[in-house]
Amino acid sequence: AQKVTQAQTEISVVEKEDVTLDCVYETRDTTYYLFWYKQPPSGELVFLIRRNSFDEQNEISGRYSWNFQKSTSSFNFTITASQVVDSAVYFCALSEHAGNNRKLIWGLGTSLAVNP
Amino acid sequence: DAGVTQSPTHLIKTRGQHVTLRCSPISGHKSVSWYQQVLGQGPQFIFQYYEKEERGRGNFPDRFSARQFPNYSSELNVNALLLGDSALYLCASSLEDRGYGYTFGSGTRLTVV
């Protein structure tokens, strides 16, 4: 069965600390996509990154970086030099692309609080 | 360009009533998906439509239904509302049906009393 696990329910850091959000996934498919979304208190899900199962290159975008490792089925997200504006709930999601399966499967989210 | 727009923003309904939620996708996007997000949890897939056809259905009772119109906008209908239907309902649009990229609206906060 497909599953996404975000073991960290809540994380609290002080501004300028680095923080890593963990994501572990389970899938039987060989072709899939992994996503990270940010959900601020306003509720809207903000897209951060998409990675396909054939691309294990790590990616860096400003203060954000992602580490995809198929060997451990993990897709971790690191925020460097965190800021108060990074405070939000972060979701990892999995999308399979076999047959008629079109849905995103989500983790429970990690609530990040960055304190001044 | 307008993003994904959902209406209404907030809604309060009584148990047993019916509700219709609306979603307008990004211009040019032909796929619309609906998700339910209960407080403190990740979104749960309800439906996906592409070119007015249902392409996916989640594990929700038949009280939940949806449709997509020729202009690709979509409605989610929920009949015989239960207290447990209280949630944030999110709509996502994508260019293709396989959802290589999903853009979400701000959601409709439904409260059933």
PDB file of C-alpha atoms in Angstrom, chain A residues 3 10-12 18 23 28-30 33 35 38 48 52 54-55 61 64-66 68 70 79 83 88 90 94 113 115:
ATOM      1  CA  LYS A   3       1.957   5.499   2.444  1.00  0.00           C
ATOM      2  CA  GLU A  10       5.967  19.402  15.693  1.00  0.00           C
ATOM      3  CA  ILE A  11       9.346  21.104  15.549  1.00  0.00           C
ATOM      4  CA  SER A  12      10.302  24.308  17.294  1.00  0.00           C
ATOM      5  CA  ASP A  18      18.856  24.902  10.334  1.00  0.00           C
ATOM      6  CA  CYS A  23       9.606  12.151   4.928  1.00  0.00           C
ATOM      7  CA  ARG A  28       5.099  -0.611  -5.041  1.00  0.00           C
ATOM      8  CA  ASP A  29       5.330   1.411  -8.192  1.00  0.00           C
ATOM      9  CA  THR A  30       8.536   2.233 -10.036  1.00  0.00           C
ATOM     10  CA  TYR A  33       6.375  11.704  -7.939  1.00  0.00           C
ATOM     11  CA  PHE A  35       6.065  16.620  -3.449  1.00  0.00           C
ATOM     12  CA  LYS A  38       3.775  24.408   2.765  1.00  0.00           C
ATOM     13  CA  LEU A  48       7.524  23.834  -2.980  1.00  0.00           C
ATOM     14  CA  ASN A  52      10.184  12.141 -10.014  1.00  0.00           C
ATOM     15  CA  PHE A  54      14.059   8.611 -11.700  1.00  0.00           C
ATOM     16  CA  ASP A  55      15.779  11.775 -10.582  1.00  0.00           C
ATOM     17  CA  SER A  61      16.506  26.589  -3.948  1.00  0.00           C
ATOM     18  CA  TYR A  64      15.585  25.272   0.880  1.00  0.00           C
ATOM     19  CA  SER A  65      17.187  21.977  -0.076  1.00  0.00           C
ATOM     20  CA  TRP A  66      15.873  18.484  -0.644  1.00  0.00           C
ATOM     21  CA  PHE A  68      15.955  12.259  -2.204  1.00  0.00           C
ATOM     22  CA  LYS A  70      15.470   5.842  -3.128  1.00  0.00           C
ATOM     23  CA  ILE A  79      15.589  24.831   5.681  1.00  0.00           C
ATOM     24  CA  GLN A  83      13.130  32.597   9.524  1.00  0.00           C
ATOM     25  CA  ALA A  88       3.849  26.675   8.844  1.00  0.00           C
ATOM     26  CA  TYR A  90       4.805  21.225   5.860  1.00  0.00           C
ATOM     27  CA  LEU A  94       3.319  10.903  -3.073  1.00  0.00           C
ATOM     28  CA  ALA A 113       7.482  26.973  14.612  1.00  0.00           C
ATOM     29  CA  ASN A 115      10.739  31.627  17.111  1.00  0.00           C
TER      30      ASN A 115
END
